[in-house]
Coordinates of C-alpha atoms in Angstrom, one line a residue:
X1 CA 0.0 0.0 0.0
X2 CA 1.0 3.6 -0.5
X3 CA 3.1 5.5 2.0
X4 CA 0.9 8.1 3.7
X5 CA 1.6 11.5 5.3
X6 CA 1.0 10.0 8.8
X7 CA 3.1 8.0 11.3
X8 CA 3.7 4.3 10.5
X9 CA 1.9 1.8 12.7
X10 CA 2.0 -2.0 13.0
X11 CA -1.1 -3.5 11.5
X12 CA -2.4 -7.0 11.4
X13 CA -2.8 -7.7 7.7
X14 CA -3.4 -11.1 6.1
X15 CA -4.3 -12.6 2.8
X16 CA -7.6 -14.4 2.5
X17 CA -9.4 -15.6 -0.7
X18 CA -6.9 -13.7 -2.9
X19 CA -7.4 -10.3 -1.2
X20 CA -5.8 -8.6 1.7
X21 CA -7.6 -7.7 4.9
X22 CA -6.6 -5.5 7.8
X23 CA -7.7 -5.8 11.5
X24 CA -9.8 -2.9 12.7
X25 CA -9.3 -2.4 16.4
X26 CA -12.5 -0.4 16.7
X27 CA -14.8 -2.9 14.9
X28 CA -12.7 -5.8 16.3
X29 CA -12.7 -7.7 13.0
X30 CA -10.8 -8.0 9.7
X31 CA -12.0 -5.7 6.9
X32 CA -11.1 -5.5 3.2
X33 CA -7.9 -3.6 2.7
X34 CA -8.9 -1.0 0.2
X35 CA -6.9 2.3 -0.3
X36 CA -9.6 4.2 1.6
X37 CA -9.4 1.6 4.4
X38 CA -5.6 2.0 4.5
X39 CA -6.1 5.7 5.2
X40 CA -8.9 5.1 7.8
X41 CA -6.8 2.6 9.7
X42 CA -3.9 5.0 9.8
X43 CA -6.2 7.8 11.1
X44 CA -7.7 5.5 13.8
X45 CA -4.2 4.7 15.1
X46 CA -3.2 8.4 14.8
X47 CA -6.2 9.5 16.8
X48 CA -5.6 6.9 19.5
X49 CA -1.8 6.9 19.8
X50 CA -0.9 10.5 19.0
X51 CA -4.1 12.5 19.9
X52 CA -4.9 10.1 22.8
X53 CA -8.6 9.6 22.0
X54 CA -10.0 6.6 23.8
X55 CA -11.1 3.6 21.7
X56 CA -14.5 3.8 23.4
X57 CA -15.3 7.2 21.9
X58 CA -14.5 6.3 18.3
X59 CA -17.2 4.9 16.0
X60 CA -16.7 3.6 12.4
X61 CA -19.3 3.8 9.7
X62 CA -22.1 5.2 11.9
X63 CA -25.3 5.5 10.0
X64 CA -27.3 8.7 9.5
X65 CA -30.0 9.9 7.2
X66 CA -29.3 12.9 5.0
X67 CA -32.1 14.0 2.6
X68 CA -33.9 10.7 3.1
X69 CA -30.7 8.8 2.1
X70 CA -28.8 6.5 4.4
X71 CA -25.2 7.6 4.7
X72 CA -22.2 6.5 6.9
X73 CA -19.5 8.5 8.6
X74 CA -16.0 7.1 8.0
X75 CA -14.9 8.0 11.6
X76 CA -17.0 9.6 14.2
X77 CA -15.5 10.7 17.6
X78 CA -17.9 11.3 20.5
X79 CA -17.3 13.5 23.5
X80 CA -17.7 12.1 27.0
X81 CA -21.4 12.9 27.0
X82 CA -21.9 10.7 23.9
X83 CA -22.4 13.6 21.5
X84 CA -20.6 13.9 18.1
X85 CA -17.4 15.8 18.5
X86 CA -15.3 15.2 15.4
X87 CA -16.4 13.8 12.0
X88 CA -13.6 12.4 9.8
X89 CA -14.1 11.8 6.0
X90 CA -11.4 9.5 4.5
X91 CA -10.6 9.3 0.8
X92 CA -8.2 7.0 -1.0
X93 CA -4.7 8.6 -1.6
X94 CA -5.4 8.9 -5.3
X95 CA -8.5 11.0 -4.7
X96 CA -8.0 14.8 -4.6
X97 CA -9.7 16.6 -1.7
X98 CA -12.2 19.0 -3.3
X99 CA -15.0 21.2 -2.1
X100 CA -17.3 18.2 -2.7
X101 CA -15.6 16.3 0.1
X102 CA -16.3 19.3 2.4
X103 CA -19.8 19.5 1.2
X104 CA -20.3 15.8 1.9
X105 CA -19.0 16.1 5.5
X106 CA -20.9 19.4 6.1
X107 CA -24.2 17.7 5.0
X108 CA -23.5 15.0 7.6
X109 CA -22.8 17.7 10.2
X110 CA -26.2 19.3 9.6
X111 CA -27.5 16.2 11.4
X112 CA -24.7 15.6 13.8
X113 CA -23.6 19.0 15.0
X114 CA -20.0 18.0 15.6
X115 CA -17.5 20.7 16.7
X116 CA -14.7 19.6 14.3
X117 CA -14.5 18.2 10.8
X118 CA -11.5 16.5 9.1
X119 CA -11.1 15.4 5.5
X120 CA -8.1 13.4 4.5
X121 CA -6.7 11.3 1.7
X122 CA -3.8 10.2 3.9
X123 CA -1.5 12.7 2.0
X124 CA -3.3 15.9 2.6
X125 CA -5.3 16.6 5.7
X126 CA -7.8 19.5 6.3
X127 CA -9.1 20.3 9.7
X128 CA -11.7 22.8 10.7
X129 CA -13.7 24.0 13.7
X130 CA -17.3 24.8 13.3
X131 CA -18.5 28.3 13.9
X132 CA -22.2 27.6 14.3
X133 CA -23.0 31.2 15.1
X134 CA -21.7 32.5 11.8
X135 CA -22.5 29.3 9.8
X136 CA -18.9 28.7 8.6
X137 CA -15.9 26.7 9.4
X138 CA -12.5 27.9 10.5
X139 CA -9.5 26.0 9.2
X140 CA -7.0 24.7 11.8
X141 CA -3.4 23.4 11.7
X142 CA -4.4 20.2 13.3
X143 CA -7.3 18.4 15.1
X144 CA -7.3 19.0 18.8
X145 CA -5.8 16.5 21.3
X146 CA -8.2 14.6 23.5
X147 CA -8.7 16.6 26.7

């Protein structure tokens, strides 16, 4: 898999039925190792090991309904009260981050009201804090550490 602009972690990867799978420590199972999943697994480990978010506050592929369509967040981090705190949208490294990715995550946030949004393809990362009062987002240098 492609080298990402994130720290390197030890992953449990195996080959099964002519495809590779990677162990997801949140879902506690092996999942298909796609380029997007490679980015997501790096982000999960980054959030846990570097930013110190507890595993218990991280959700993967949480369902929500947007305009009568069922959608899923790539990574959703909750605060200690169980409310959405950070939404992360992961793209494959070959996918350029465009306004469409921000529009996608912003539409999710109309339902979730998270304080922070992150969009990444593993190479480029964009972080922003929601300014609900002025209905805009403020770009940041990084996502906040767990407090």
